[in-house]
Amino acid sequence: MSKQTVVVVGGCGHVGLPLGIILASRTDDEVYLLDIDASKVDQVNRGEMPFTEPGVDKLLREVIGKKAFATTSPECLRKADVVITVVGTPVDEHLNPTVNGLKANVDDILKYLRDDTLLMLRSTLYPGVTQVIFERITQLGRKIHLAFCPERIAEGKALEELVCLPQIISAFEPEALERARKLFSKITTTMIELSPLEAELAKLFTNSWRYLNFAISNEFYMLAETYGLDFYKIHHAVTHEYPRMKSFATAGLAAGPCLRKDTLQLAAFASNHFFLGHSAMLVNEGLPNFIVRELQQSVKLSEKTVAILGMAFKAESDDTRESLSYKLKHLLEVYSKKVLCTDPYVSDPALTPLKDALAEADIIVLATPHAVYREIEFAQHQVVVDCWGVFKRVDLKPQGRLKPNLLELRR
Ligand SMILES: NC(=O)c1ccc[n+]([C@@H]2O[C@H](COP(=O)([O-])OP(=O)(O)OC[C@H]3O[C@@H](n4cnc5c(N)ncnc54)[C@H](O)[C@@H]3O)[C@@H](O)[C@H]2O)c1
């Protein structure tokens, strides 16, 4: 297959970097990772990942400086056959999607592009935005082929999912669609064709569906806990050898840069009549408040030191964007004597080493279920709050030992 020059705009971020590195590693293409963050660009050019993404670090070291080049200079756009931008439509402080950043980004890119280039929008977009960009290109009289091919990987699974997941491709004209198909056929086998609006909705449905599912589990968790019942005993009972409940998630802090944002995009698109989505947001965002309220009812919180285990928004990740651990921290700082935060993946001088946090804390809240926490030996006097059910599930094993928890304390 013919060799192309591919530029990934936002190429040193969580979406752009794994995609760029995998394209450089599995194809003949030359890949430029264009990014406005000079420190990330330097890091990537030294062969270092700016964030944790298992397996991609090894590939990066193999291709960087040979087939992949990180840069802050948009000059590389002049020789591009394909440009992939990950700039998206984030929600603002009024919870509305903002499109101006992407429009400005596309205007900037277009100044450098040769006619006939394929411009691919890769971020999750507010529905209808691909059409807006298409009209902008037409208005400017440019002969650029536009495609929208949303990224669907989960952070931490890029290496496996970029080549395994079916790729949704969409465009307004056949040539753009064909060229998008050609690009992805170099790294994956299954392609699903949709119209741009369908593809925009498909991606938002994916993330909202996950967010809603987490909200169901969190709502049920809070319901059971309110009645002094063990949610995970019930969870085990209804999922064990019962196929229709297999997808019943555990409870937990449902956060991160995408799920809530994308649910809110769908809510805005539904003229704010997406009641399920809004409810899911209230439930998921309300879990830290629930934990603090339960603690207040059980112990004299103002006299207690609390350790929060995990500041990243998900397990085995160093990504703290939109992490609800920080909401929990803020609430506990108001009501408890002292809050200690710890996370083995996050480098932040304000964090406390795990050993010290465990030695000092009266109360321990598992906020992020990093695997390393599973082996912790808690002191008998310590109250452990574990909405994820990690310690409980350890206890389900015959050899497991019971750990003190909020439930026992209340009784
Ligand atoms: N993180 C995920 O797993 C994931 C999955 C699917 C979709 N998305 C969507 O992809 C988009 C990007 O997410 P991300 O997690 O990669 O964000 P990120 O912050 O990790 O990466 C974005 C990168 O783009 C750079 N950048 C921003 N504006 C730029 C510009 N004008 N020119 C060049 N570089 C620019 C930033 O410096 C950063 O390195 C988001 O809109 C998100 O909704 C993310």
XYZ file of C-alpha atoms and ligand atoms in Angstrom:
455
model
C 0.000 0.000 0.000
C 1.349 3.451 -0.905
C 3.363 5.450 1.575
C 1.721 8.610 2.899
C 2.626 11.529 5.120
C 0.232 11.674 8.048
C 0.050 14.597 10.499
C -1.747 14.065 13.807
C -2.815 17.396 15.317
C -2.806 17.012 19.089
C -0.287 14.257 18.433
C 1.227 14.136 21.924
C -2.071 13.553 23.769
C -3.962 10.451 24.896
C -5.730 9.932 21.558
C -3.221 11.363 19.086
C -0.026 9.763 20.357
C -1.063 6.073 20.432
C -2.715 6.427 17.002
C 0.315 8.193 15.507
C 2.758 5.680 16.975
C 0.753 2.672 15.817
C 0.436 4.122 12.309
C 4.209 4.733 12.233
C 4.948 1.287 13.561
C 2.559 -0.808 11.420
C 2.676 1.050 8.086
C 5.173 2.650 5.715
C 3.724 6.056 6.518
C 5.765 8.932 7.872
C 3.928 10.410 10.874
C 4.232 13.908 12.330
C 2.904 14.439 15.848
C 1.992 18.126 15.816
C 1.243 19.593 19.248
C 1.140 23.037 20.854
C 2.652 21.708 24.095
C 6.411 22.121 23.615
C 7.350 20.161 26.753
C 5.333 17.128 25.632
C 6.890 17.391 22.151
C 10.408 17.349 23.672
C 9.484 14.404 25.878
C 8.086 12.409 22.951
C 11.166 13.181 20.824
C 13.308 11.804 23.673
C 11.279 8.583 23.400
C 9.366 9.156 26.639
C 5.600 8.876 27.030
C 3.964 11.960 28.613
C 1.367 9.637 30.230
C 0.860 5.951 31.015
C -0.327 3.837 28.069
C 0.867 0.223 28.343
C 2.933 -1.030 25.393
C 2.948 2.242 23.458
C 6.185 3.358 25.184
C 8.130 0.487 23.585
C 6.751 1.231 20.100
C 7.455 4.944 20.568
C 11.144 4.239 21.219
C 11.270 2.071 18.085
C 9.814 4.661 15.685
C 10.645 8.091 17.067
C 13.127 10.017 14.936
C 12.832 7.365 12.214
C 9.193 7.242 11.112
C 7.530 9.443 13.734
C 8.487 13.013 14.540
C 6.985 15.234 17.225
C 6.906 18.933 16.444
C 5.327 22.247 17.388
C 5.774 23.585 13.845
C 2.719 23.509 11.573
C 5.057 23.493 8.547
C 4.733 19.690 8.431
C 1.110 20.194 7.340
C 2.316 21.405 3.933
C 3.443 17.930 2.894
C 0.555 16.024 4.496
C -1.558 13.548 2.537
C -3.695 12.949 5.619
C -4.284 15.227 8.606
C -6.013 13.825 11.684
C -7.107 16.342 14.313
C -8.105 15.316 17.821
C -9.279 18.805 18.794
C -12.816 18.395 20.081
C -15.909 20.201 21.304
C -15.551 20.355 25.117
C -18.398 21.544 27.315
C -18.000 24.995 28.875
C -18.836 26.296 32.361
C -22.518 26.437 31.321
C -22.355 22.737 30.345
C -22.727 23.625 26.642
C -20.516 22.175 23.918
C -18.052 24.704 22.502
C -17.293 24.438 18.805
C -15.159 27.549 18.288
C -11.891 25.838 19.290
C -12.321 23.204 16.591
C -13.420 25.772 13.976
C -10.308 27.877 14.723
C -8.146 24.764 14.626
C -9.503 23.759 11.206
C -9.033 27.322 9.876
C -5.393 27.233 11.063
C -4.795 23.823 9.492
C -6.383 24.796 6.163
C -3.838 27.608 5.657
C -1.141 24.977 5.200
C -2.957 22.163 3.398
C -2.584 21.318 -0.264
C -5.801 20.686 -2.146
C -6.790 17.023 -2.184
C -5.607 16.363 1.381
C -7.764 14.145 3.583
C -8.722 15.985 6.787
C -10.023 13.607 9.432
C -11.876 14.693 12.558
C -11.051 12.153 15.269
C -12.376 13.638 18.500
C -15.836 13.059 19.913
C -17.974 15.830 18.422
C -21.209 17.590 19.181
C -23.719 16.266 16.593
C -23.776 18.307 13.404
C -20.261 19.705 13.792
C -18.799 17.653 10.915
C -21.445 19.294 8.696
C -20.418 22.745 10.013
C -16.752 22.044 9.195
C -17.683 20.654 5.761
C -19.621 23.852 4.975
C -16.708 25.983 6.190
C -14.306 24.176 3.832
C -16.744 24.558 0.928
C -17.292 28.226 1.767
C -13.544 28.840 1.603
C -13.494 27.183 -1.803
C -11.019 24.538 -0.655
C -10.852 21.071 -2.233
C -10.184 19.181 0.958
C -11.691 15.753 1.637
C -13.335 15.664 5.067
C -14.032 12.538 7.141
C -15.228 11.951 10.685
C -13.868 8.740 12.216
C -14.337 8.775 15.994
C -11.803 7.300 18.393
C -13.349 4.604 20.604
C -10.394 3.293 22.597
C -10.394 3.245 26.391
C -7.356 4.810 28.011
C -4.860 2.109 28.926
C -6.057 -0.185 26.122
C -4.911 1.765 23.050
C -2.433 -0.789 21.778
C -4.912 -3.642 21.739
C -8.069 -1.694 20.849
C -6.732 0.422 17.978
C -6.156 -2.713 15.958
C -9.088 -4.816 17.254
C -12.080 -2.507 17.509
C -14.184 -1.999 14.393
C -13.522 1.489 13.025
C -16.521 3.710 12.371
C -15.910 5.803 9.246
C -18.070 8.596 7.822
C -17.884 11.337 5.218
C -20.081 13.397 2.907
C -18.390 12.289 -0.306
C -17.170 8.892 -1.547
C -13.513 9.855 -2.040
C -13.114 11.006 1.578
C -14.779 7.794 2.772
C -12.565 5.645 0.589
C -9.396 7.351 1.736
C -10.414 7.001 5.396
C -11.066 3.311 4.752
C -7.664 2.954 3.084
C -5.874 4.558 6.041
C -7.522 2.374 8.697
C -7.247 -0.793 6.638
C -3.514 -0.558 7.329
C -4.079 -1.160 11.050
C -7.480 -2.805 11.486
C -9.821 -5.118 9.589
C -13.432 -4.173 10.293
C -14.854 -0.877 9.112
C -18.440 0.297 9.708
C -19.788 3.022 7.465
C -22.236 5.626 8.788
C -23.318 9.122 7.810
C -21.413 11.821 9.778
C -24.428 12.590 11.982
C -24.957 8.890 12.697
C -21.266 8.509 13.516
C -21.326 11.504 15.858
C -24.317 10.018 17.664
C -22.784 6.529 17.710
C -19.756 7.805 19.609
C -21.900 9.805 22.057
C -24.213 6.817 22.589
C -21.165 4.682 23.447
C -19.922 6.992 26.178
C -23.360 7.934 27.510
C -24.333 4.263 27.674
C -21.303 3.559 29.865
C -22.000 6.598 32.030
C -25.644 5.552 32.490
C -24.612 2.021 33.427
C -22.223 3.300 36.079
C -25.024 5.519 37.389
C -27.332 2.498 37.766
C -24.727 0.701 39.871
C -23.985 3.814 41.914
C -27.684 4.424 42.549
C -28.185 0.800 43.654
C -25.050 0.991 45.811
C -26.312 4.102 47.611
C -29.765 2.559 47.988
C -28.385 -0.619 49.602
C -25.959 1.287 51.824
C -28.693 3.639 52.998
C -30.549 0.601 54.344
C -27.387 -0.743 55.979
C -27.150 -3.543 53.415
C -24.070 -4.879 51.699
C -24.389 -3.915 48.027
C -21.687 -6.374 46.959
C -23.402 -9.310 48.600
C -26.464 -8.475 46.497
C -24.307 -7.742 43.430
C -22.716 -11.168 43.745
C -26.096 -12.837 44.217
C -27.610 -11.303 41.079
C -24.585 -11.666 38.764
C -23.350 -15.115 39.790
C -24.260 -17.597 37.049
C -27.078 -15.294 35.952
C -26.338 -14.220 32.372
C -28.815 -11.358 32.133
C -26.990 -9.405 34.880
C -23.456 -10.029 33.610
C -23.021 -6.423 32.529
C -24.049 -5.072 35.963
C -21.046 -2.862 36.759
C -19.586 -2.394 40.199
C -20.194 0.932 41.871
C -17.378 3.490 41.852
C -16.365 7.051 41.103
C -17.370 7.405 37.432
C -15.281 10.251 36.093
C -12.615 11.169 33.547
C -12.408 13.560 30.611
C -15.028 11.874 28.402
C -18.068 10.162 29.936
C -19.776 13.089 31.649
C -18.750 15.543 28.902
C -20.201 13.332 26.194
C -23.410 12.681 28.124
C -23.815 16.443 28.415
C -23.222 16.837 24.669
C -26.059 14.438 24.043
C -28.205 16.325 26.569
C -27.537 19.601 24.738
C -28.352 17.934 21.408
C -31.623 16.628 22.899
C -32.579 20.232 23.768
C -31.965 19.357 27.421
C -34.624 16.647 27.354
C -32.161 13.813 27.965
C -33.483 13.149 31.460
C -31.618 9.859 31.864
C -28.340 11.619 31.093
C -28.926 14.451 33.537
C -30.000 11.973 36.221
C -26.870 9.896 35.604
C -24.760 12.987 36.111
C -26.479 13.793 39.421
C -26.032 10.200 40.627
C -22.379 9.821 39.573
C -21.345 13.281 40.716
C -23.250 12.741 43.966
C -21.328 9.634 45.072
C -18.511 11.583 46.819
C -21.158 13.583 48.726
C -22.871 10.338 49.716
C -19.610 8.848 51.028
C -18.897 11.936 53.113
C -22.463 12.047 54.453
C -22.317 8.375 55.442
C -19.037 8.967 57.248
C -20.487 11.961 59.062
C -23.323 9.783 60.304
C -20.950 7.043 61.486
C -17.926 8.775 63.032
C -16.919 12.155 64.418
C -15.358 13.152 61.127
C -14.009 16.471 62.369
C -11.621 14.524 64.651
C -10.465 12.067 62.002
C -7.651 11.924 59.475
C -8.795 10.530 56.144
C -6.575 8.965 53.482
C -7.824 8.943 49.888
C -6.302 6.074 47.932
C -6.081 6.953 44.235
C -6.293 10.348 42.559
C -6.378 9.157 38.927
C -9.833 8.822 37.417
C -9.371 5.120 36.677
C -7.292 2.161 37.781
C -3.676 1.810 36.616
C -3.762 5.286 35.050
C -1.937 8.528 35.839
C -4.737 10.630 34.311
C -6.327 12.915 36.917
C -8.533 14.857 34.481
C -12.024 15.345 35.953
C -11.227 12.783 38.649
C -13.860 12.677 41.382
C -11.089 11.944 43.905
C -10.549 15.707 43.914
C -14.198 16.425 44.652
C -13.971 13.937 47.517
C -10.810 15.664 48.728
C -12.486 19.086 48.710
C -15.495 17.804 50.659
C -13.351 15.991 53.210
C -11.158 19.055 53.665
C -14.258 20.887 54.838
C -15.501 18.258 57.298
C -12.549 16.168 58.543
C -9.458 16.967 60.614
C -6.951 16.216 57.866
C -6.930 14.704 54.362
C -4.002 12.764 52.924
C -3.997 11.861 49.239
C -1.924 9.153 47.649
C -1.490 7.609 44.187
C 1.412 5.517 42.868
C 0.900 6.688 39.280
C 0.435 10.425 39.795
C 3.503 12.582 40.294
C 2.487 15.493 42.472
C 4.555 16.769 45.422
C 1.304 17.405 47.347
C 0.623 13.644 47.527
C 1.618 11.473 50.499
C 3.406 8.123 50.093
C 1.003 5.216 50.634
C 2.908 3.897 53.659
C 2.706 7.241 55.475
C -0.959 7.761 54.589
C -1.853 4.304 55.922
C 0.150 4.859 59.099
C -1.618 8.127 59.900
C -5.196 7.627 58.731
C -8.213 6.760 60.874
C -10.380 6.452 57.775
C -9.355 5.131 54.384
C -11.428 5.765 51.263
C -10.611 3.710 48.187
C -11.214 6.231 45.404
C -9.359 4.514 42.531
C -9.056 0.715 42.506
C -5.362 0.464 41.534
C -4.277 -3.185 41.817
C -1.542 -2.320 44.311
C -4.164 -1.464 46.947
C -5.610 -4.965 46.961
C -2.908 -6.309 49.206
C -3.130 -3.641 51.904
C -3.287 -4.848 55.492
C -5.489 -2.378 57.359
C -5.193 -1.786 61.093
C -8.162 -3.005 63.129
C -9.153 0.512 64.208
C -9.273 1.822 60.639
C -12.586 2.444 58.896
C -12.409 1.471 55.236
C -14.821 2.864 52.676
C -14.749 0.853 49.486
C -17.537 1.695 47.066
C -15.749 -0.413 44.386
C -16.153 -3.637 46.343
C -12.488 -4.517 45.916
C -11.844 -5.547 49.505
C -15.248 -7.177 49.810
C -14.543 -9.320 46.782
C -11.249 -10.376 48.312
C -13.256 -11.340 51.369
C -15.546 -13.541 49.286
C -12.660 -15.972 48.812
C -12.739 -18.758 51.404
C -9.305 -17.800 52.699
C -10.227 -14.101 52.766
C -10.216 -12.184 55.985
C -12.876 -9.716 56.990
C -11.741 -6.149 57.020
C -13.357 -3.463 59.118
C -15.670 -1.405 56.989
C -18.214 1.329 57.206
C -21.068 -1.115 57.403
C -19.692 -3.008 60.392
C -18.915 0.210 62.153
C -22.449 1.471 61.835
C -23.820 -1.672 63.370
N -8.791 10.060 26.168
C -9.524 9.147 25.551
O -9.446 7.959 25.851
C -10.463 9.551 24.430
C -11.115 8.544 23.717
C -11.929 8.897 22.661
C -12.090 10.237 22.342
N -11.474 11.206 23.063
C -11.668 12.606 22.650
O -10.469 13.026 22.004
C -10.191 14.398 22.283
C -8.776 14.514 22.753
O -8.661 13.854 23.998
P -7.277 13.479 24.631
O -7.593 12.617 25.800
O -6.326 12.989 23.613
O -6.790 14.912 25.155
P -5.298 15.272 25.570
O -5.389 16.541 26.350
O -4.626 14.102 26.176
O -4.603 15.560 24.176
C -4.897 16.652 23.371
C -3.564 17.160 22.827
O -3.844 18.140 21.854
C -2.956 19.218 22.019
N -3.599 20.363 21.377
C -4.675 21.054 21.809
N -5.012 21.991 20.918
C -4.130 21.882 19.891
C -3.951 22.567 18.666
N -4.753 23.579 18.333
N -2.942 22.204 17.854
C -2.118 21.198 18.206
N -2.236 20.486 19.356
C -3.238 20.834 20.173
C -2.727 19.308 23.507
O -1.528 19.957 23.817
C -2.703 17.827 23.889
O -1.403 17.282 23.831
C -11.206 14.848 23.333
O -12.124 15.699 22.724
C -11.848 13.576 23.808
O -13.210 13.750 24.053
C -10.648 10.887 24.092
